[in-house]
Structures are given as C-alpha cells and as structure tokens.
Amino acid sequence: MRMVNVAAAQMGPIQRAETRAQVAERLMALMHQAHDLGADLIVYPELTLTTFFPRYYVTDTDEINRWYETEMPGAETQPLFDLARQCGIAMYLGYAELTPEGKRFNTAILTDKQAQIVGKYRKVHLPGHADFDPERAFQHLEKYYFEPGDLGFPVWRALGGIFGMCICNDRRWPETYRTMGLQGVEMLLLGYNTPSVNSQRASEGPAERYFQNDLVLQSGAYQNSTWVVATAKAGSEDGNHMIGGSAIVNPEGHIVAQAKTEDDEIVFHACDLDDTEFGKKTIFDFARHRRPEHYGRITGQVGVELPPEE
Ligand code: ING
C-alpha cells in the first residue's frame, strides 16, 4: 500500500474586487480543513489567486499585470506556504505567472510537505481566442493573456509515487494523459475554471459541461491507469457562472469522491497508488500492446487532413 490522503480544495467564486489576501484566507481555511482530515496533499484550482480574468478584455498593462505573480511564493502567498509547511501538506497551486523575461503563462506548481516547489507546469492547451470577439456572450481570452506552456508534460517523483500536472483545457485532450502515462504517472493533478455555458452555443448548458467534465477525467484515468484529481473554481464570478464537480477518479475510471456544492469545499479520499499497478501490468501495459508505428499522425499533424474527394 502506498497511501496518499488527497484533498481536492474546490474554491467558490473569486470576485474581481477580491484581494489576494482575502483569497489567501479562504485557501488557508481549506488547508486547515484538509489538515483536520489528515491530508497529505491539497489540490487547488487553476488561477486560484484571482478571478478568471480571461473573461475580460483589458488593454492597460498595469491593470493586466495585477493579475499575475512575479514571484512564488510572494508576499500574499507566503502565509499559505508557511501553513502548508506547518501542516506537512504538499500542494498543487494554479496561478498566472509573469516571468522576469516578460513571458506570461497559466501555471501550476507542486510543492513537497516542506512547502518547497518540486515541480512547475505551464498550460499547453489554451482554449478560446486571442482578440476581442464582439460576437461572444462573454470573452475567453486565454490566447491573449498567455502563451502556450514551454515545459511539456513532465512528471515528478513525490509522496512515494509518480505525479503529473495539467491545467483545465488540457484535461480534454487525450494526448495530455498519455504523454504522462508513458512516463508512468500514478496521480495526475489539475485545476480548472469552466464556464457553465458555451459562449458560442447557448444550448450547451451546465448539465452538458458537467457531463463532459466527468467524461474526460474518467477516460483519462482509465486509459492510463492513473488517479486523477481535478479541482474547480466554481460558482458565479461577477455574474459569470462556472461549474463545480471537483472530483477524485481512481485508476479504473470510477469517481470515488465529488463536490456537492459550487463553493469552497474539500473533496477527500484516501488513495492507494498501488491501485494503478494492475492496469499498467495488464490491459494498459503500453510496452506489450501499443503500436506506435501506426500513430504517426498524432505528432505528425496539427489539424485534420481529409481524404481525397470521391
Ligand atoms: N476553461 C474551459 C475548459 O476547457 C472550455 C474552456 C470549456 C473549452 C468548454 C471548451 C469547452 O474547461 C479553461 N480555463 O480552459
């Protein structure tokens, strides 16, 4: 048995006017709840220090920069790191990163139980659009505010196992899970901010978004025999609703714990990393069953190449 007690720390809405100090208080309250449950690891959402600002088109650089972190931990997040160290809890934390070179990424870090950063991931799959789109009911400007991640999909040895990270839209792409599956990932951590309606198709509402969320988490876990921990920032931010549904999925693809609210809520499960072994040794023993000589299109192409017309 290699037990990891996991707390998915779902956040309710963060309003545009909310300060980092106020957010940090909420994050630390969740950390205390996780500690009381005996958590080894807490998983916070994507961009969990601010409102989901890609829904706004802002041109003033000073205003834009206020949504980014230039250091991690910074002054407002240091108390959270100090508490994590006191509690002996490892942490996944999503935030907007502004590098010294002026590059902007949608980033997540993994810390160990001493609150030391052991891994960093930068979101590869950026959904939405790069320019203001007047046709949309609301904007989704991740291609405007961020550049694609430049770190790939690494995994890290931590907490007695092999851990990976991704962010939000990444969870919809099977390549994300398989790239880490091919490195032996045993627990994949992710945060998300998912609007509950489609800005381009009003008929696609919350029920469909919740269904698709479960679908991609369960398939990714099953097809790579890995645990998946997915944590939402949920609820209505300045009138813009996002789904909850934070979940812990086991290596057979079953949801073993899921959020009941769209607010600050701990979703807890005692996970045994050894549960990943059977799938990796049988149906998803990649070395025995995969035929990469037939998979060339997956890395050889970007978009669709249609067959010739009849
Ligand atoms: N949000 C959404 C997500 O992938 C989205 C964007 C929703 C894209 C639904 C397509 C369909 O969950 C982020 N932040 O990626």
Short mmCIF file of C-alpha atoms and ligand atoms in Angstrom, two decimals:
data_model
loop_
_atom_site.label_atom_id
_atom_site.label_comp_id
_atom_site.label_asym_id
_atom_site.label_seq_id
_atom_site.Cartn_x
_atom_site.Cartn_y
_atom_site.Cartn_z
CA MET A 1 0.00 0.00 0.00
CA ARG A 2 1.21 3.48 -0.84
CA MET A 3 -1.49 5.70 0.64
CA VAL A 4 -1.83 9.37 -0.24
CA ASN A 5 -4.68 11.19 1.52
CA VAL A 6 -5.89 13.69 -1.05
CA ALA A 7 -7.94 16.87 -0.51
CA ALA A 8 -9.29 18.49 -3.64
CA ALA A 9 -9.86 22.05 -2.39
CA GLN A 10 -12.63 23.43 -4.55
CA MET A 11 -12.95 27.21 -4.47
CA GLY A 12 -16.20 29.06 -4.87
CA PRO A 13 -16.20 32.24 -6.92
CA ILE A 14 -13.45 34.86 -6.60
CA GLN A 15 -14.95 38.24 -7.46
CA ARG A 16 -12.94 40.72 -9.49
CA ALA A 17 -12.67 43.06 -6.49
CA GLU A 18 -11.48 40.34 -4.09
CA THR A 19 -7.89 40.87 -2.88
CA ARG A 20 -5.20 38.20 -2.82
CA ALA A 21 -5.13 38.49 0.97
CA GLN A 22 -8.85 37.66 1.11
CA VAL A 23 -8.32 34.74 -1.27
CA ALA A 24 -5.36 33.51 0.75
CA GLU A 25 -7.55 33.46 3.86
CA ARG A 26 -10.00 31.16 2.07
CA LEU A 27 -7.19 28.94 0.76
CA MET A 28 -5.79 28.64 4.29
CA ALA A 29 -9.21 27.82 5.75
CA LEU A 30 -9.41 24.95 3.26
CA MET A 31 -5.87 23.92 4.22
CA HIS A 32 -6.95 23.70 7.88
CA GLN A 33 -9.95 21.53 6.90
CA ALA A 34 -7.64 19.30 4.84
CA HIS A 35 -5.24 19.02 7.79
CA ASP A 36 -8.07 18.03 10.13
CA LEU A 37 -8.93 15.22 7.70
CA GLY A 38 -5.32 14.00 7.66
CA ALA A 39 -4.50 15.12 4.13
CA ASP A 40 -1.03 14.57 2.67
CA LEU A 41 -1.81 16.64 -0.45
CA ILE A 42 -4.13 19.54 -1.28
CA VAL A 43 -5.08 20.40 -4.86
CA TYR A 44 -6.28 23.96 -5.51
CA PRO A 45 -7.89 25.15 -8.78
CA GLU A 46 -6.44 26.83 -11.88
CA LEU A 47 -5.76 30.61 -11.49
CA THR A 48 -6.81 30.27 -7.88
CA LEU A 49 -5.46 33.65 -6.69
CA THR A 50 -7.71 35.83 -8.83
CA THR A 51 -11.00 35.90 -10.62
CA PHE A 52 -10.98 34.15 -14.01
CA PHE A 53 -9.76 37.31 -15.73
CA PRO A 54 -9.57 35.92 -19.33
CA ARG A 55 -13.30 36.68 -19.50
CA TYR A 56 -12.38 40.42 -19.58
CA TYR A 57 -10.72 42.33 -22.44
CA VAL A 58 -8.27 44.73 -20.75
CA THR A 59 -5.58 46.68 -22.59
CA ASP A 60 -3.96 48.64 -19.75
CA THR A 61 -0.73 46.77 -18.94
CA ASP A 62 -0.61 47.87 -15.31
CA GLU A 63 -4.14 46.56 -14.77
CA ILE A 64 -3.30 43.32 -16.57
CA ASN A 65 -0.13 42.82 -14.53
CA ARG A 66 -2.10 42.97 -11.29
CA TRP A 67 -3.49 39.52 -12.16
CA TYR A 68 -0.03 37.93 -12.41
CA GLU A 69 2.56 36.69 -9.90
CA THR A 70 6.19 37.69 -10.47
CA GLU A 71 7.39 35.51 -7.59
CA MET A 72 6.04 32.36 -5.93
CA PRO A 73 5.58 32.49 -3.06
CA GLY A 74 5.01 36.21 -2.99
CA ALA A 75 4.06 38.42 -0.06
CA GLU A 76 0.38 37.40 -0.14
CA THR A 77 1.03 33.68 -0.68
CA GLN A 78 3.88 33.27 1.82
CA PRO A 79 1.40 32.69 4.70
CA LEU A 80 -0.16 29.83 2.70
CA PHE A 81 3.26 28.25 2.15
CA ASP A 82 4.09 28.70 5.85
CA LEU A 83 0.84 26.99 6.83
CA ALA A 84 1.45 24.15 4.37
CA ARG A 85 4.87 23.57 5.97
CA GLN A 86 3.36 23.65 9.48
CA CYS A 87 0.67 21.18 8.43
CA GLY A 88 3.08 19.00 6.44
CA ILE A 89 0.82 19.08 3.37
CA ALA A 90 2.02 19.03 -0.25
CA MET A 91 0.22 21.43 -2.57
CA TYR A 92 -0.86 21.96 -6.22
CA LEU A 93 -1.47 25.67 -6.79
CA GLY A 94 -2.59 27.32 -10.02
CA TYR A 95 -1.78 30.96 -10.81
CA ALA A 96 -0.92 33.43 -13.58
CA GLU A 97 2.87 33.66 -13.98
CA LEU A 98 4.77 36.70 -15.31
CA THR A 99 8.42 35.74 -15.85
CA PRO A 100 11.38 38.13 -15.50
CA GLU A 101 11.64 37.97 -19.31
CA GLY A 102 8.07 39.24 -19.57
CA LYS A 103 6.53 35.93 -20.63
CA ARG A 104 3.02 35.14 -19.40
CA PHE A 105 1.88 31.59 -18.56
CA ASN A 106 -1.11 29.89 -16.98
CA THR A 107 0.96 27.98 -14.42
CA ALA A 108 0.68 25.37 -11.66
CA ILE A 109 3.26 24.30 -9.11
CA LEU A 110 3.65 21.22 -6.94
CA THR A 111 5.26 21.59 -3.53
CA ASP A 112 6.50 18.89 -1.15
CA LYS A 113 5.48 18.58 2.52
CA GLN A 114 8.09 21.20 3.44
CA ALA A 115 6.42 23.68 1.04
CA GLN A 116 9.39 23.52 -1.32
CA ILE A 117 8.47 23.76 -5.03
CA VAL A 118 9.35 20.42 -6.64
CA GLY A 119 7.60 20.89 -9.98
CA LYS A 120 6.20 23.53 -12.32
CA TYR A 121 3.80 23.11 -15.24
CA ARG A 122 2.66 25.71 -17.80
CA LYS A 123 -0.66 25.18 -19.55
CA VAL A 124 -0.13 23.78 -23.06
CA HIS A 125 -3.68 23.79 -24.49
CA LEU A 126 -5.00 27.37 -24.41
CA PRO A 127 -8.70 27.49 -25.37
CA GLY A 128 -10.66 30.48 -26.57
CA HIS A 129 -9.30 33.31 -28.73
CA ALA A 130 -6.60 35.99 -28.91
CA ASP A 131 -8.64 39.08 -29.88
CA PHE A 132 -11.78 40.69 -28.52
CA ASP A 133 -14.75 38.88 -30.08
CA PRO A 134 -17.93 41.02 -30.09
CA GLU A 135 -20.00 38.00 -31.19
CA ARG A 136 -19.42 36.16 -27.94
CA ALA A 137 -21.72 36.40 -24.93
CA PHE A 138 -18.52 36.62 -22.86
CA GLN A 139 -14.84 36.55 -23.74
CA HIS A 140 -12.44 33.64 -23.22
CA LEU A 141 -9.12 35.36 -23.97
CA GLU A 142 -6.57 32.80 -22.79
CA LYS A 143 -4.70 33.10 -26.13
CA TYR A 144 -4.47 36.86 -25.44
CA TYR A 145 -3.27 36.66 -21.81
CA PHE A 146 -0.99 33.61 -22.01
CA GLU A 147 1.42 31.86 -24.33
CA PRO A 148 1.45 28.07 -24.66
CA GLY A 149 3.41 26.29 -21.98
CA ASP A 150 7.09 25.62 -22.78
CA LEU A 151 7.77 22.87 -20.23
CA GLY A 152 5.94 19.95 -21.85
CA PHE A 153 4.21 17.39 -19.62
CA PRO A 154 6.83 16.34 -17.05
CA VAL A 155 6.24 14.01 -14.10
CA TRP A 156 7.93 14.08 -10.69
CA ARG A 157 8.70 11.53 -8.01
CA ALA A 158 6.94 12.74 -4.85
CA LEU A 159 4.95 11.37 -1.88
CA GLY A 160 6.17 7.84 -2.67
CA GLY A 161 4.83 7.88 -6.23
CA ILE A 162 4.94 9.47 -9.68
CA PHE A 163 2.90 12.68 -10.04
CA GLY A 164 1.93 14.78 -13.03
CA MET A 165 0.13 18.07 -13.55
CA CYS A 166 -2.01 19.73 -16.17
CA ILE A 167 -4.50 22.63 -16.25
CA CYS A 168 -8.14 22.86 -17.23
CA ASN A 169 -8.49 22.59 -21.04
CA ASP A 170 -5.53 20.18 -21.08
CA ARG A 171 -7.87 17.59 -19.49
CA ARG A 172 -9.96 17.49 -22.68
CA TRP A 173 -7.05 16.26 -24.81
CA PRO A 174 -6.09 12.55 -24.55
CA GLU A 175 -2.51 13.44 -25.53
CA THR A 176 -2.16 15.13 -22.12
CA TYR A 177 -2.83 11.96 -20.13
CA ARG A 178 -0.97 9.59 -22.46
CA THR A 179 2.20 11.74 -22.52
CA MET A 180 2.33 11.39 -18.73
CA GLY A 181 1.06 7.80 -18.86
CA LEU A 182 4.14 7.00 -20.94
CA GLN A 183 6.22 8.27 -18.01
CA GLY A 184 4.39 6.03 -15.52
CA VAL A 185 2.19 8.69 -13.91
CA GLU A 186 0.25 7.37 -10.91
CA MET A 187 -1.60 10.53 -9.86
CA LEU A 188 -2.41 13.41 -12.22
CA LEU A 189 -3.37 16.72 -10.61
CA LEU A 190 -5.29 19.52 -12.29
CA GLY A 191 -7.31 22.63 -11.58
CA TYR A 192 -9.99 24.16 -13.78
CA ASN A 193 -12.24 27.19 -14.35
CA THR A 194 -15.02 26.04 -16.70
CA PRO A 195 -17.83 28.37 -17.78
CA SER A 196 -21.13 26.53 -17.38
CA VAL A 197 -22.41 27.74 -20.75
CA ASN A 198 -20.81 27.87 -24.17
CA SER A 199 -20.31 31.47 -25.28
CA GLN A 200 -20.92 30.35 -28.85
CA ARG A 201 -23.73 27.79 -28.34
CA ALA A 202 -26.32 28.77 -25.75
CA SER A 203 -27.91 25.29 -25.94
CA GLU A 204 -24.78 23.83 -24.31
CA GLY A 205 -25.55 24.46 -20.65
CA PRO A 206 -24.31 23.30 -17.25
CA ALA A 207 -25.57 19.70 -17.49
CA GLU A 208 -23.54 19.16 -20.68
CA ARG A 209 -20.49 20.82 -19.14
CA TYR A 210 -20.72 18.63 -16.03
CA PHE A 211 -21.14 15.52 -18.21
CA GLN A 212 -18.09 16.40 -20.35
CA ASN A 213 -16.04 17.13 -17.25
CA ASP A 214 -16.67 13.67 -15.77
CA LEU A 215 -16.21 12.04 -19.18
CA VAL A 216 -12.70 13.34 -19.84
CA LEU A 217 -11.46 12.79 -16.28
CA GLN A 218 -12.73 9.21 -16.14
CA SER A 219 -11.44 8.26 -19.58
CA GLY A 220 -8.02 9.81 -18.94
CA ALA A 221 -7.70 7.96 -15.65
CA TYR A 222 -8.86 4.60 -17.02
CA GLN A 223 -6.85 4.70 -20.27
CA ASN A 224 -3.62 5.37 -18.37
CA SER A 225 -4.39 3.52 -15.14
CA THR A 226 -3.76 6.60 -13.04
CA TRP A 227 -5.51 8.52 -10.29
CA VAL A 228 -6.86 11.90 -11.43
CA VAL A 229 -7.59 14.74 -9.01
CA ALA A 230 -9.48 17.66 -10.58
CA THR A 231 -10.38 20.80 -8.64
CA ALA A 232 -12.75 23.54 -9.80
CA LYS A 233 -13.07 27.19 -9.10
CA ALA A 234 -16.87 27.31 -9.27
CA GLY A 235 -19.94 29.48 -8.90
CA SER A 236 -20.78 32.91 -10.22
CA GLU A 237 -17.92 35.40 -10.63
CA ASP A 238 -19.39 38.83 -11.38
CA GLY A 239 -22.38 37.11 -12.95
CA ASN A 240 -20.36 34.57 -14.93
CA HIS A 241 -21.17 31.06 -13.76
CA MET A 242 -18.60 28.25 -13.68
CA ILE A 243 -19.22 24.57 -12.95
CA GLY A 244 -18.06 22.77 -9.84
CA GLY A 245 -17.85 18.99 -10.00
CA SER A 246 -14.38 18.71 -8.43
CA ALA A 247 -13.59 15.01 -8.41
CA ILE A 248 -11.14 12.29 -7.43
CA VAL A 249 -11.10 9.48 -10.02
CA ASN A 250 -9.49 6.09 -9.40
CA PRO A 251 -7.29 4.21 -11.90
CA GLU A 252 -10.29 2.15 -13.11
CA GLY A 253 -12.04 5.37 -14.07
CA HIS A 254 -14.56 5.50 -11.23
CA ILE A 255 -15.32 8.79 -9.50
CA VAL A 256 -14.68 7.94 -5.83
CA ALA A 257 -15.39 11.43 -4.43
CA GLN A 258 -17.02 14.52 -5.92
CA ALA A 259 -18.02 18.01 -4.80
CA LYS A 260 -21.64 18.56 -3.75
CA THR A 261 -21.59 22.37 -3.85
CA GLU A 262 -20.28 25.15 -6.07
CA ASP A 263 -18.48 26.82 -3.17
CA ASP A 264 -15.36 26.35 -1.04
CA GLU A 265 -15.43 22.61 -0.33
CA ILE A 266 -12.94 19.86 0.44
CA VAL A 267 -13.37 16.65 -1.57
CA PHE A 268 -11.38 13.96 0.26
CA HIS A 269 -10.25 10.42 -0.50
CA ALA A 270 -7.55 8.06 0.78
CA CYS A 271 -5.84 6.98 -2.45
CA ASP A 272 -3.59 3.92 -2.75
CA LEU A 273 -1.04 4.46 -5.52
CA ASP A 274 -0.63 0.67 -5.73
CA ASP A 275 -4.14 0.60 -7.28
CA THR A 276 -2.54 1.85 -10.51
CA GLU A 277 -0.39 -1.26 -10.91
CA PHE A 278 -2.89 -3.85 -12.19
CA GLY A 279 -3.96 -1.75 -15.20
CA LYS A 280 -0.36 -0.86 -16.04
CA LYS A 281 0.59 -4.56 -15.96
CA THR A 282 -2.38 -5.86 -17.97
CA ILE A 283 -4.72 -4.06 -20.33
CA PHE A 284 -2.60 -0.86 -20.41
CA ASP A 285 0.83 -2.46 -20.38
CA PHE A 286 1.99 0.04 -23.01
CA ALA A 287 5.22 -1.84 -23.84
CA ARG A 288 3.29 -5.02 -24.66
CA HIS A 289 0.31 -3.59 -26.53
CA ARG A 290 1.00 -0.19 -28.14
CA ARG A 291 1.85 0.01 -31.87
CA PRO A 292 3.43 3.49 -32.31
CA GLU A 293 4.40 2.69 -35.89
CA HIS A 294 0.73 3.37 -36.72
CA TYR A 295 0.35 6.51 -34.56
CA GLY A 296 2.43 8.91 -36.70
CA ARG A 297 -0.47 11.30 -37.34
CA ILE A 298 -0.77 12.09 -33.65
CA THR A 299 2.53 14.00 -33.60
CA GLY A 300 2.99 14.45 -37.37
CA GLN A 301 -0.14 16.57 -37.89
CA VAL A 302 -1.69 19.61 -36.18
CA GLY A 303 -5.12 19.73 -37.81
CA VAL A 304 -7.25 17.35 -39.84
CA GLU A 305 -6.05 16.17 -43.29
CA LEU A 306 -9.15 14.96 -45.15
CA PRO A 307 -9.11 12.02 -47.56
CA PRO A 308 -9.28 12.90 -51.31
CA GLU A 309 -12.75 13.77 -52.68
CA GLU A 310 -14.53 10.84 -54.38
N1 ING B 1 -11.77 26.60 -19.45
C1 ING B 1 -12.59 25.77 -20.23
C2 ING B 1 -12.22 24.29 -20.17
O1 ING B 1 -11.56 23.75 -21.03
C3 ING B 1 -13.66 25.34 -22.38
C4 ING B 1 -12.73 26.25 -21.63
C5 ING B 1 -14.86 24.91 -21.80
C6 ING B 1 -13.31 24.92 -23.59
C7 ING B 1 -15.67 24.03 -22.51
C8 ING B 1 -14.13 24.05 -24.32
C9 ING B 1 -15.32 23.61 -23.77
O2 ING B 1 -12.70 23.68 -19.22
C10 ING B 1 -10.42 26.68 -19.38
N2 ING B 1 -9.93 27.57 -18.50
O3 ING B 1 -9.70 26.02 -20.09
#
